[in-house]
PDB file of C-alpha atoms in Angstrom:
ATOM      1  CA  MET R   1      94.196 164.101 250.843  1.00 82.00           C
ATOM      2  CA  PHE R   2      95.300 165.889 247.737  1.00 90.00           C
ATOM      3  CA  ASP R   3      94.474 165.950 244.263  1.00 93.00           C
ATOM      4  CA  LEU R   4      97.599 167.722 241.410  1.00 94.00           C
ATOM      5  CA  LEU R   5      97.608 166.208 238.416  1.00 93.00           C
ATOM      6  CA  GLY R   6      95.533 163.493 238.729  1.00 93.00           C
ATOM      7  CA  THR R   7      97.573 162.031 241.695  1.00 94.00           C
ATOM      8  CA  THR R   8      96.509 162.392 244.838  1.00 95.00           C
ATOM      9  CA  LEU R   9      99.221 163.189 247.792  1.00 96.00           C
ATOM     10  CA  ALA R  10      98.631 162.651 251.298  1.00 95.00           C
ATOM     11  CA  SER R  11     100.305 166.345 251.688  1.00 97.00           C
ATOM     12  CA  ARG R  12     100.245 169.643 250.248  1.00 98.00           C
ATOM     13  CA  LEU R  13     103.769 170.409 251.872  1.00 98.00           C
ATOM     14  CA  LEU R  14     106.653 170.109 249.116  1.00 98.00           C
ATOM     15  CA  LEU R  15     109.761 169.794 250.088  1.00 98.00           C
ATOM     16  CA  GLY R  16     113.211 170.581 248.938  1.00 97.00           C
ATOM     17  CA  THR R  17     116.252 168.629 249.445  1.00 97.00           C
ATOM     18  CA  ALA R  18     118.963 170.491 249.644  1.00 96.00           C
ATOM     19  CA  GLN R  19     121.049 172.542 251.826  1.00 96.00           C
ATOM     20  CA  TYR R  20     121.047 170.512 254.715  1.00 97.00           C
ATOM     21  CA  PRO R  21     123.516 169.789 257.502  1.00 97.00           C
ATOM     22  CA  SER R  22     123.521 165.815 256.190  1.00 96.00           C
ATOM     23  CA  PRO R  23     121.530 163.163 254.118  1.00 96.00           C
ATOM     24  CA  ALA R  24     119.951 161.707 257.746  1.00 97.00           C
ATOM     25  CA  ILE R  25     118.868 165.252 258.559  1.00 98.00           C
ATOM     26  CA  LEU R  26     117.335 165.837 255.599  1.00 97.00           C
ATOM     27  CA  ALA R  27     115.990 161.607 255.869  1.00 97.00           C
ATOM     28  CA  ASP R  28     114.407 162.786 258.861  1.00 98.00           C
ATOM     29  CA  ALA R  29     113.182 165.436 257.940  1.00 98.00           C
ATOM     30  CA  VAL R  30     111.354 164.921 254.968  1.00 98.00           C
ATOM     31  CA  LYS R  31     109.953 161.826 257.403  1.00 97.00           C
ATOM     32  CA  ALA R  32     109.170 164.976 260.574  1.00 98.00           C
ATOM     33  CA  SER R  33     107.669 167.560 257.654  1.00 98.00           C
ATOM     34  CA  GLY R  34     105.214 164.483 256.270  1.00 97.00           C
ATOM     35  CA  THR R  35     105.456 165.470 252.582  1.00 97.00           C
ATOM     36  CA  ALA R  36     104.654 163.737 249.476  1.00 96.00           C
ATOM     37  CA  VAL R  37     106.769 165.414 247.437  1.00 98.00           C
ATOM     38  CA  VAL R  38     110.590 165.779 246.864  1.00 98.00           C
ATOM     39  CA  THR R  39     112.065 168.379 244.420  1.00 98.00           C
ATOM     40  CA  VAL R  40     115.788 167.343 243.133  1.00 97.00           C
ATOM     41  CA  SER R  41     117.779 168.728 240.602  1.00 97.00           C
ATOM     42  CA  LEU R  42     120.924 167.522 238.349  1.00 96.00           C
ATOM     43  CA  ARG R  43     124.333 168.538 237.800  1.00 94.00           C
ATOM     44  CA  ARG R  44     128.054 167.328 236.978  1.00 93.00           C
ATOM     45  CA  GLU R  45     128.770 164.024 238.192  1.00 89.00           C
ATOM     46  CA  MET R  46     133.469 163.879 238.411  1.00 84.00           C
ATOM     47  CA  ALA R  47     134.188 161.000 236.638  1.00 79.00           C
ATOM     48  CA  GLY R  48     134.294 158.396 238.327  1.00 78.00           C
ATOM     49  CA  GLY R  49     132.231 159.493 240.933  1.00 75.00           C
ATOM     50  CA  ARG R  50     129.136 158.315 243.218  1.00 82.00           C
ATOM     51  CA  ALA R  51     128.107 160.971 244.938  1.00 84.00           C
ATOM     52  CA  GLY R  52     125.326 161.438 242.226  1.00 88.00           C
ATOM     53  CA  GLU R  53     124.607 157.252 242.852  1.00 89.00           C
ATOM     54  CA  LYS R  54     123.989 157.506 247.083  1.00 91.00           C
ATOM     55  CA  PHE R  55     121.575 160.731 247.126  1.00 93.00           C
ATOM     56  CA  TRP R  56     120.079 158.736 244.387  1.00 94.00           C
ATOM     57  CA  SER R  57     119.983 155.789 246.673  1.00 94.00           C
ATOM     58  CA  LEU R  58     118.454 157.804 249.490  1.00 95.00           C
ATOM     59  CA  ILE R  59     116.104 159.999 247.699  1.00 95.00           C
ATOM     60  CA  ARG R  60     114.646 156.419 247.056  1.00 94.00           C
ATOM     61  CA  SER R  61     113.768 155.786 250.277  1.00 96.00           C
ATOM     62  CA  LEU R  62     111.892 157.799 251.521  1.00 95.00           C
ATOM     63  CA  GLY R  63     108.749 156.954 248.474  1.00 95.00           C
ATOM     64  CA  THR R  64     107.955 159.729 248.451  1.00 97.00           C
ATOM     65  CA  ARG R  65     107.256 161.325 244.801  1.00 97.00           C
ATOM     66  CA  ILE R  66     109.745 162.910 242.684  1.00 97.00           C
ATOM     67  CA  LEU R  67     109.597 166.993 241.399  1.00 98.00           C
ATOM     68  CA  PRO R  68     113.297 167.731 239.413  1.00 98.00           C
ATOM     69  CA  ASN R  69     113.910 171.194 238.686  1.00 97.00           C
ATOM     70  CA  THR R  70     116.192 172.838 236.266  1.00 97.00           C
ATOM     71  CA  ALA R  71     118.108 174.997 238.985  1.00 94.00           C
ATOM     72  CA  GLY R  72     120.144 177.301 237.509  1.00 92.00           C
ATOM     73  CA  CYS R  73     118.906 177.541 234.390  1.00 94.00           C
ATOM     74  CA  HIS R  74     118.989 180.498 231.949  1.00 95.00           C
ATOM     75  CA  SER R  75     117.919 180.222 228.733  1.00 96.00           C
ATOM     76  CA  VAL R  76     115.990 178.153 226.654  1.00 97.00           C
ATOM     77  CA  LYS R  77     117.636 175.277 225.593  1.00 97.00           C
ATOM     78  CA  GLU R  78     119.266 174.658 229.429  1.00 96.00           C
ATOM     79  CA  ALA R  79     116.194 174.255 230.747  1.00 97.00           C
ATOM     80  CA  VAL R  80     114.503 172.538 227.911  1.00 98.00           C
ATOM     81  CA  THR R  81     117.778 169.710 227.226  1.00 97.00           C
ATOM     82  CA  THR R  82     117.746 169.728 231.433  1.00 97.00           C
ATOM     83  CA  ALA R  83     114.410 168.269 231.363  1.00 98.00           C
ATOM     84  CA  LYS R  84     114.487 166.078 229.211  1.00 98.00           C
ATOM     85  CA  MET R  85     117.897 164.637 230.972  1.00 97.00           C
ATOM     86  CA  ALA R  86     116.033 164.307 234.241  1.00 97.00           C
ATOM     87  CA  ARG R  87     112.476 162.855 232.673  1.00 97.00           C
ATOM     88  CA  GLU R  88     115.329 160.053 232.114  1.00 96.00           C
ATOM     89  CA  VAL R  89     117.288 159.131 235.028  1.00 95.00           C
ATOM     90  CA  PHE R  90     114.022 160.183 238.095  1.00 96.00           C
ATOM     91  CA  GLY R  91     111.496 158.482 235.537  1.00 95.00           C
ATOM     92  CA  THR R  92     108.491 160.929 235.770  1.00 97.00           C
ATOM     93  CA  SER R  93     107.525 163.500 233.642  1.00 98.00           C
ATOM     94  CA  TRP R  94     106.975 166.416 236.501  1.00 98.00           C
ATOM     95  CA  ILE R  95     109.209 169.002 236.306  1.00 98.00           C
ATOM     96  CA  LYS R  96     109.734 172.222 238.446  1.00 98.00           C
ATOM     97  CA  LEU R  97     110.609 174.385 235.650  1.00 98.00           C
ATOM     98  CA  GLU R  98     113.092 177.303 236.430  1.00 97.00           C
ATOM     99  CA  VAL R  99     114.946 179.877 234.474  1.00 97.00           C
ATOM    100  CA  ILE R 100     116.676 182.171 236.007  1.00 95.00           C
ATOM    101  CA  GLY R 101     116.057 185.845 234.839  1.00 94.00           C
ATOM    102  CA  ASN R 102     118.536 187.777 236.942  1.00 90.00           C
ATOM    103  CA  HIS R 103     121.923 187.127 239.231  1.00 87.00           C
ATOM    104  CA  ASP R 104     121.027 188.638 241.972  1.00 87.00           C
ATOM    105  CA  THR R 105     117.027 188.247 242.659  1.00 87.00           C
ATOM    106  CA  LEU R 106     116.505 184.432 240.763  1.00 89.00           C
ATOM    107  CA  GLN R 107     113.954 186.016 239.862  1.00 93.00           C
ATOM    108  CA  PRO R 108     112.198 185.080 237.020  1.00 95.00           C
ATOM    109  CA  ASP R 109     113.147 185.299 233.006  1.00 97.00           C
ATOM    110  CA  VAL R 110     108.799 184.925 232.756  1.00 97.00           C
ATOM    111  CA  PHE R 111     109.287 185.175 228.775  1.00 97.00           C
ATOM    112  CA  GLY R 112     111.722 182.624 228.564  1.00 97.00           C
ATOM    113  CA  LEU R 113     109.949 180.569 230.893  1.00 98.00           C
ATOM    114  CA  VAL R 114     106.269 180.144 228.449  1.00 98.00           C
ATOM    115  CA  GLU R 115     108.452 179.910 225.220  1.00 98.00           C
ATOM    116  CA  ALA R 116     109.956 176.645 227.835  1.00 98.00           C
ATOM    117  CA  ALA R 117     107.055 176.437 229.055  1.00 98.00           C
ATOM    118  CA  ARG R 118     105.443 175.560 225.669  1.00 98.00           C
ATOM    119  CA  ILE R 119     108.236 172.987 224.808  1.00 98.00           C
ATOM    120  CA  LEU R 120     108.045 171.295 227.569  1.00 98.00           C
ATOM    121  CA  CYS R 121     103.632 170.562 227.479  1.00 98.00           C
ATOM    122  CA  GLU R 122     104.208 169.304 223.761  1.00 98.00           C
ATOM    123  CA  ASP R 123     106.608 167.132 224.280  1.00 98.00           C
ATOM    124  CA  GLY R 124     104.491 165.229 226.976  1.00 98.00           C
ATOM    125  CA  PHE R 125     105.520 167.044 230.205  1.00 98.00           C
ATOM    126  CA  SER R 126     103.811 167.987 233.261  1.00 98.00           C
ATOM    127  CA  VAL R 127     104.815 171.729 234.739  1.00 98.00           C
ATOM    128  CA  PHE R 128     105.102 173.487 237.321  1.00 98.00           C
ATOM    129  CA  PRO R 129     105.959 176.989 236.187  1.00 98.00           C
ATOM    130  CA  TYR R 130     108.176 178.327 239.355  1.00 97.00           C
ATOM    131  CA  THR R 131     106.602 182.136 238.202  1.00 97.00           C
ATOM    132  CA  THR R 132     106.249 185.810 239.274  1.00 96.00           C
ATOM    133  CA  ASP R 133     102.416 187.209 240.775  1.00 96.00           C
ATOM    134  CA  ASP R 134     101.871 188.303 236.896  1.00 97.00           C
ATOM    135  CA  LEU R 135      98.577 187.695 235.844  1.00 97.00           C
ATOM    136  CA  VAL R 136      99.381 188.127 232.300  1.00 97.00           C
ATOM    137  CA  VAL R 137     102.533 185.669 233.089  1.00 98.00           C
ATOM    138  CA  ALA R 138      99.956 183.317 235.144  1.00 98.00           C
ATOM    139  CA  GLU R 139      97.498 183.053 231.247  1.00 98.00           C
ATOM    140  CA  ARG R 140     100.455 182.420 228.893  1.00 98.00           C
ATOM    141  CA  LEU R 141     101.612 179.858 230.929  1.00 98.00           C
ATOM    142  CA  LEU R 142      97.876 177.739 230.690  1.00 98.00           C
ATOM    143  CA  GLU R 143      97.674 178.688 227.305  1.00 98.00           C
ATOM    144  CA  ALA R 144     101.447 177.526 226.951  1.00 98.00           C
ATOM    145  CA  GLY R 145      99.784 174.285 228.454  1.00 98.00           C
ATOM    146  CA  CYS R 146     100.775 173.908 232.352  1.00 98.00           C
ATOM    147  CA  LYS R 147      98.123 172.419 234.582  1.00 98.00           C
ATOM    148  CA  VAL R 148      99.294 173.852 237.675  1.00 98.00           C
ATOM    149  CA  LEU R 149     101.212 177.440 238.627  1.00 98.00           C
ATOM    150  CA  MET R 150     103.539 178.028 240.695  1.00 98.00           C
ATOM    151  CA  PRO R 151     103.745 182.372 241.863  1.00 97.00           C
ATOM    152  CA  TRP R 152     107.401 183.339 244.160  1.00 95.00           C
ATOM    153  CA  CYS R 153     106.116 185.256 247.513  1.00 92.00           C
ATOM    154  CA  ALA R 154     109.719 186.460 248.047  1.00 91.00           C
ATOM    155  CA  PRO R 155     113.006 185.774 245.787  1.00 90.00           C
ATOM    156  CA  ILE R 156     114.841 182.301 246.537  1.00 89.00           C
ATOM    157  CA  GLY R 157     115.961 181.616 250.319  1.00 87.00           C
ATOM    158  CA  SER R 158     115.276 185.570 251.712  1.00 90.00           C
ATOM    159  CA  ALA R 159     112.435 184.330 254.367  1.00 91.00           C
ATOM    160  CA  LEU R 160     110.754 187.941 253.161  1.00 91.00           C
ATOM    161  CA  GLY R 161     107.335 185.704 253.611  1.00 93.00           C
ATOM    162  CA  ILE R 162     104.743 187.352 251.613  1.00 94.00           C
ATOM    163  CA  VAL R 163     106.076 190.627 250.616  1.00 91.00           C
ATOM    164  CA  ASN R 164     102.929 191.165 248.522  1.00 95.00           C
ATOM    165  CA  ILE R 165      99.772 189.778 249.719  1.00 96.00           C
ATOM    166  CA  THR R 166      97.353 191.857 246.815  1.00 96.00           C
ATOM    167  CA  ALA R 167      98.897 190.189 244.201  1.00 96.00           C
ATOM    168  CA  LEU R 168      98.779 186.671 245.885  1.00 97.00           C
ATOM    169  CA  ARG R 169      94.804 187.552 247.048  1.00 97.00           C
ATOM    170  CA  SER R 170      94.424 188.011 242.960  1.00 97.00           C
ATOM    171  CA  MET R 171      95.945 185.247 241.342  1.00 98.00           C
ATOM    172  CA  ARG R 172      93.545 182.967 243.055  1.00 98.00           C
ATOM    173  CA  GLY R 173      90.733 184.588 242.313  1.00 97.00           C
ATOM    174  CA  HIS R 174      91.762 185.222 239.129  1.00 97.00           C
ATOM    175  CA  PHE R 175      92.462 180.990 238.655  1.00 98.00           C
ATOM    176  CA  PRO R 176      89.870 179.408 240.881  1.00 97.00           C
ATOM    177  CA  ASP R 177      90.328 175.890 239.475  1.00 96.00           C
ATOM    178  CA  VAL R 178      94.251 175.716 238.458  1.00 98.00           C
ATOM    179  CA  PRO R 179      96.436 174.473 241.033  1.00 98.00           C
ATOM    180  CA  LEU R 180      98.094 177.088 242.571  1.00 98.00           C
ATOM    181  CA  ILE R 181     101.267 176.310 244.913  1.00 98.00           C
ATOM    182  CA  VAL R 182     103.234 179.226 246.169  1.00 97.00           C
ATOM    183  CA  ASP R 183     107.024 178.648 245.680  1.00 94.00           C
ATOM    184  CA  ALA R 184     110.422 180.653 247.305  1.00 90.00           C
ATOM    185  CA  GLY R 185     110.465 182.985 249.927  1.00 92.00           C
ATOM    186  CA  LEU R 186     108.515 181.273 252.351  1.00 96.00           C
ATOM    187  CA  GLY R 187     110.620 181.856 255.536  1.00 95.00           C
ATOM    188  CA  ARG R 188     108.037 181.195 258.856  1.00 97.00           C
ATOM    189  CA  PRO R 189     105.177 178.584 259.349  1.00 98.00           C
ATOM    190  CA  SER R 190     103.302 180.829 259.803  1.00 98.00           C
ATOM    191  CA  HIS R 191     104.133 183.093 256.387  1.00 98.00           C
ATOM    192  CA  ALA R 192     103.529 179.031 255.097  1.00 98.00           C
ATOM    193  CA  ALA R 193      99.371 179.121 257.416  1.00 98.00           C
ATOM    194  CA  THR R 194      98.983 182.539 255.930  1.00 97.00           C
ATOM    195  CA  VAL R 195      98.910 181.659 251.948  1.00 98.00           C
ATOM    196  CA  MET R 196      97.406 178.318 252.651  1.00 98.00           C
ATOM    197  CA  GLU R 197      94.850 180.044 254.219  1.00 98.00           C
ATOM    198  CA  LEU R 198      94.534 182.153 251.277  1.00 97.00           C
ATOM    199  CA  GLY R 199      93.251 179.137 249.651  1.00 98.00           C
ATOM    200  CA  PHE R 200      96.630 178.528 247.835  1.00 98.00           C
ATOM    201  CA  ASP R 201      96.881 174.706 247.528  1.00 98.00           C
ATOM    202  CA  ALA R 202     100.733 173.638 248.190  1.00 98.00           C
ATOM    203  CA  VAL R 203     103.425 175.400 248.830  1.00 98.00           C
ATOM    204  CA  LEU R 204     106.796 174.769 247.983  1.00 98.00           C
ATOM    205  CA  LEU R 205     110.088 175.606 249.961  1.00 95.00           C
ATOM    206  CA  ASN R 206     113.685 174.986 250.971  1.00 97.00           C
ATOM    207  CA  THR R 207     116.149 177.199 252.914  1.00 95.00           C
ATOM    208  CA  ALA R 208     113.314 177.232 256.136  1.00 96.00           C
ATOM    209  CA  VAL R 209     114.212 174.125 256.964  1.00 98.00           C
ATOM    210  CA  ALA R 210     116.995 172.912 255.753  1.00 98.00           C
ATOM    211  CA  LYS R 211     118.986 176.029 257.821  1.00 97.00           C
ATOM    212  CA  ALA R 212     116.999 175.719 260.430  1.00 97.00           C
ATOM    213  CA  ALA R 213     119.637 175.308 263.566  1.00 98.00           C
ATOM    214  CA  ASP R 214     117.020 171.732 263.438  1.00 98.00           C
ATOM    215  CA  PRO R 215     115.861 170.977 260.502  1.00 98.00           C
ATOM    216  CA  VAL R 216     113.328 168.600 261.652  1.00 98.00           C
ATOM    217  CA  GLY R 217     111.692 169.980 263.984  1.00 98.00           C
ATOM    218  CA  MET R 218     111.217 173.071 261.644  1.00 98.00           C
ATOM    219  CA  ALA R 219     110.482 170.246 258.821  1.00 98.00           C
ATOM    220  CA  ARG R 220     107.529 168.875 261.225  1.00 98.00           C
ATOM    221  CA  ALA R 221     106.026 172.812 262.361  1.00 98.00           C
ATOM    222  CA  PHE R 222     106.049 173.406 258.276  1.00 98.00           C
ATOM    223  CA  GLY R 223     103.769 170.018 258.263  1.00 98.00           C
ATOM    224  CA  LYS R 224     102.144 171.243 260.592  1.00 98.00           C
ATOM    225  CA  ALA R 225     101.057 175.500 259.429  1.00 98.00           C
ATOM    226  CA  VAL R 226     100.172 174.441 256.681  1.00 98.00           C
ATOM    227  CA  ASP R 227      96.935 171.664 257.670  1.00 98.00           C
ATOM    228  CA  ALA R 228      95.869 173.983 259.505  1.00 98.00           C
ATOM    229  CA  GLY R 229      96.320 176.887 257.077  1.00 98.00           C
ATOM    230  CA  ARG R 230      94.291 174.267 254.873  1.00 98.00           C
ATOM    231  CA  GLU R 231      91.668 173.407 257.452  1.00 98.00           C
ATOM    232  CA  ALA R 232      91.348 177.513 257.969  1.00 97.00           C
ATOM    233  CA  PHE R 233      90.201 178.364 254.525  1.00 97.00           C
ATOM    234  CA  SER R 234      88.452 175.814 254.254  1.00 96.00           C
ATOM    235  CA  SER R 235      86.068 175.937 257.784  1.00 97.00           C
ATOM    236  CA  GLY R 236      85.320 179.642 256.213  1.00 94.00           C
ATOM    237  CA  MET R 237      87.234 182.191 258.693  1.00 94.00           C
ATOM    238  CA  LEU R 238      85.707 185.532 259.588  1.00 92.00           C
ATOM    239  CA  GLU R 239      86.217 188.504 257.627  1.00 91.00           C
ATOM    240  CA  PRO R 240      87.899 191.007 259.797  1.00 90.00           C
ATOM    241  CA  ARG R 241      85.755 193.995 261.794  1.00 92.00           C
ATOM    242  CA  GLU R 242      86.216 197.980 262.787  1.00 94.00           C
ATOM    243  CA  VAL R 243      84.768 197.561 265.708  1.00 93.00           C
ATOM    244  CA  ALA R 244      84.020 195.190 269.017  1.00 92.00           C
ATOM    245  CA  VAL R 245      81.768 193.126 269.282  1.00 88.00           C
ATOM    246  CA  PRO R 246      82.025 191.367 271.884  1.00 87.00           C
ATOM    247  CA  SER R 247      82.018 187.861 272.103  1.00 90.00           C
ATOM    248  CA  THR R 248      79.986 187.020 275.643  1.00 90.00           C
ATOM    249  CA  PRO R 249      76.189 187.127 276.075  1.00 88.00           C
ATOM    250  CA  THR R 250      74.923 190.827 277.347  1.00 85.00           C
ATOM    251  CA  ILE R 251      71.583 189.175 278.091  1.00 89.00           C
ATOM    252  CA  GLY R 252      71.084 188.667 281.699  1.00 89.00           C
ATOM    253  CA  ARG R 253      74.105 191.291 282.584  1.00 87.00           C
ATOM    254  CA  ALA R 254      73.846 191.767 286.146  1.00 90.00           C
ATOM    255  CA  ALA R 255      73.457 195.594 286.578  1.00 88.00           C
ATOM    256  CA  PHE R 256      74.597 195.955 290.445  1.00 90.00           C
ATOM    257  CA  SER R 257      74.063 200.903 290.115  1.00 80.00           C
TER     258      SER R 257
ATOM    259  CA  MET P   1     139.734 163.470 219.741  1.00 90.00           C
ATOM    260  CA  LYS P   2     139.610 166.688 221.287  1.00 95.00           C
ATOM    261  CA  LEU P   3     136.599 167.728 223.077  1.00 96.00           C
ATOM    262  CA  MET P   4     135.001 169.356 226.485  1.00 96.00           C
ATOM    263  CA  VAL P   5     133.281 167.130 229.171  1.00 96.00           C
ATOM    264  CA  ASN P   6     131.726 168.627 232.204  1.00 95.00           C
ATOM    265  CA  GLY P   7     133.737 171.543 230.904  1.00 95.00           C
ATOM    266  CA  GLU P   8     136.815 170.374 230.611  1.00 94.00           C
ATOM    267  CA  ALA P   9     138.871 170.426 227.300  1.00 96.00           C
ATOM    268  CA  LEU P  10     140.054 166.279 227.413  1.00 94.00           C
ATOM    269  CA  GLU P  11     141.626 163.955 224.798  1.00 94.00           C
ATOM    270  CA  VAL P  12     140.507 160.861 224.133  1.00 93.00           C
ATOM    271  CA  ALA P  13     140.012 157.463 222.217  1.00 92.00           C
ATOM    272  CA  ALA P  14     136.457 157.376 222.580  1.00 93.00           C
ATOM    273  CA  THR P  15     134.855 157.573 219.561  1.00 95.00           C
ATOM    274  CA  THR P  16     131.328 156.568 220.615  1.00 97.00           C
ATOM    275  CA  LEU P  17     130.130 158.360 223.639  1.00 96.00           C
ATOM    276  CA  ALA P  18     129.632 154.378 225.788  1.00 96.00           C
ATOM    277  CA  GLU P  19     133.032 154.613 225.643  1.00 96.00           C
ATOM    278  CA  LEU P  20     133.596 157.771 226.485  1.00 96.00           C
ATOM    279  CA  LEU P  21     131.950 157.142 229.454  1.00 94.00           C
ATOM    280  CA  ALA P  22     133.686 153.591 230.200  1.00 93.00           C
ATOM    281  CA  VAL P  23     137.319 155.261 229.564  1.00 93.00           C
ATOM    282  CA  LEU P  24     136.218 157.974 232.101  1.00 92.00           C
ATOM    283  CA  ASP P  25     135.600 155.836 234.428  1.00 90.00           C
ATOM    284  CA  TYR P  26     131.497 156.645 234.171  1.00 90.00           C
ATOM    285  CA  GLU P  27     128.984 154.107 234.955  1.00 84.00           C
ATOM    286  CA  GLY P  28     124.992 153.398 236.116  1.00 83.00           C
ATOM    287  CA  ASP P  29     121.675 154.373 234.995  1.00 85.00           C
ATOM    288  CA  TRP P  30     121.636 157.390 237.698  1.00 90.00           C
ATOM    289  CA  LEU P  31     123.336 158.841 235.277  1.00 94.00           C
ATOM    290  CA  ALA P  32     122.483 161.549 232.055  1.00 96.00           C
ATOM    291  CA  THR P  33     124.060 162.704 228.922  1.00 97.00           C
ATOM    292  CA  ALA P  34     123.976 165.898 226.029  1.00 97.00           C
ATOM    293  CA  VAL P  35     126.259 166.073 223.180  1.00 98.00           C
ATOM    294  CA  ASN P  36     126.204 169.513 221.900  1.00 97.00           C
ATOM    295  CA  SER P  37     123.582 170.696 224.495  1.00 95.00           C
ATOM    296  CA  ASP P  38     121.297 167.377 223.154  1.00 96.00           C
ATOM    297  CA  LEU P  39     120.046 164.744 225.240  1.00 97.00           C
ATOM    298  CA  VAL P  40     121.574 161.642 223.941  1.00 97.00           C
ATOM    299  CA  HIS P  41     119.099 159.091 225.531  1.00 96.00           C
ATOM    300  CA  LYS P  42     120.802 156.229 227.127  1.00 95.00           C
ATOM    301  CA  ALA P  43     119.377 153.535 224.695  1.00 95.00           C
ATOM    302  CA  ASN P  44     121.339 155.289 221.936  1.00 96.00           C
ATOM    303  CA  ARG P  45     124.946 156.061 223.764  1.00 96.00           C
ATOM    304  CA  ALA P  46     126.984 152.419 221.625  1.00 96.00           C
ATOM    305  CA  GLY P  47     125.438 154.185 218.469  1.00 95.00           C
ATOM    306  CA  PHE P  48     126.695 158.188 218.616  1.00 97.00           C
ATOM    307  CA  GLN P  49     129.593 159.010 216.852  1.00 97.00           C
ATOM    308  CA  LEU P  50     131.546 161.539 219.047  1.00 97.00           C
ATOM    309  CA  SER P  51     133.216 164.211 216.448  1.00 96.00           C
ATOM    310  CA  ASP P  52     136.510 167.063 217.306  1.00 96.00           C
ATOM    311  CA  GLY P  53     135.150 169.306 219.464  1.00 96.00           C
ATOM    312  CA  ASP P  54     132.006 168.281 220.716  1.00 97.00           C
ATOM    313  CA  ARG P  55     130.472 169.187 224.053  1.00 97.00           C
ATOM    314  CA  ILE P  56     129.474 166.528 226.604  1.00 97.00           C
ATOM    315  CA  GLU P  57     127.632 166.916 230.066  1.00 96.00           C
ATOM    316  CA  ILE P  58     127.457 163.857 232.488  1.00 96.00           C
ATOM    317  CA  LEU P  59     124.972 164.401 235.052  1.00 95.00           C
ATOM    318  CA  SER P  60     123.019 162.952 237.865  1.00 94.00           C
ATOM    319  CA  PRO P  61     120.649 163.662 240.366  1.00 95.00           C
ATOM    320  CA  MET P  62     121.847 166.083 243.182  1.00 95.00           C
ATOM    321  CA  GLN P  63     120.588 168.116 245.671  1.00 96.00           C
ATOM    322  CA  GLY P  64     117.836 170.795 244.571  1.00 94.00           C
ATOM    323  CA  GLY P  65     115.085 172.994 245.887  1.00 94.00           C
TER     324      GLY P  65
END
């Protein structure tokens, strides 16, 4: 069990809902992963269209919490308005705040992010900011009212895994009491297990599951990896050593010479 | 009245946001609306008077990461 902003969640894996081969596979992947939170978005609806209605009905049937995002927003104004529209549609004040600053890397515009976070926190939102691993930006986001941080470990959808493990360790060390969720860049279950072993509270991913050859199997694998990483962190891991240490007792060893 | 609706130029007779949604066959409580980049709450659509040149966004739930 995992307490996130006063909500008890059964899983430390948050899962995106985009890019799956079909709605049925999305639903099966969500169930297989064990996730308790799925991310969703808002897009223009066609006149007379019902695409949004069908998707919304599917999401509600999953029984998970919903974390809407502001994906695709490049300005503070766009992000703030999208967040307000999401709150009205999805009925939650949780918002994954994205303010994108670079088209190629989808790197967050951290200056706009802090400004938008302040506006939304003052308006009663629980802001989940998609940010970098920069400690000063993290401080500013906390000052703006954020109670959780979501640093990337690599560019969105890249599957690169942990590009800068030192920065992630440093972030965990600097903010021991702030829920930290690694968001973006995870490609393999081993990446997820590693960030959980570092002591991160949860991971959020999408592409690595949705674009796998078998999304349902991969969702299950990520769910297990997150659990394994967390249990390893909680159980106290050995520090690496430069020299060998025999694991079999040497006392009583036979001498044949 | 000339409006931009979801990025498309339209000429319509509707004078309120609620009328516009009805004319264009948008219905359902899963829609969110904004005019000129500001949210217009569902409850305020009927009383929201549109003006020539307004930019309207009509959004609905979609997949997201």
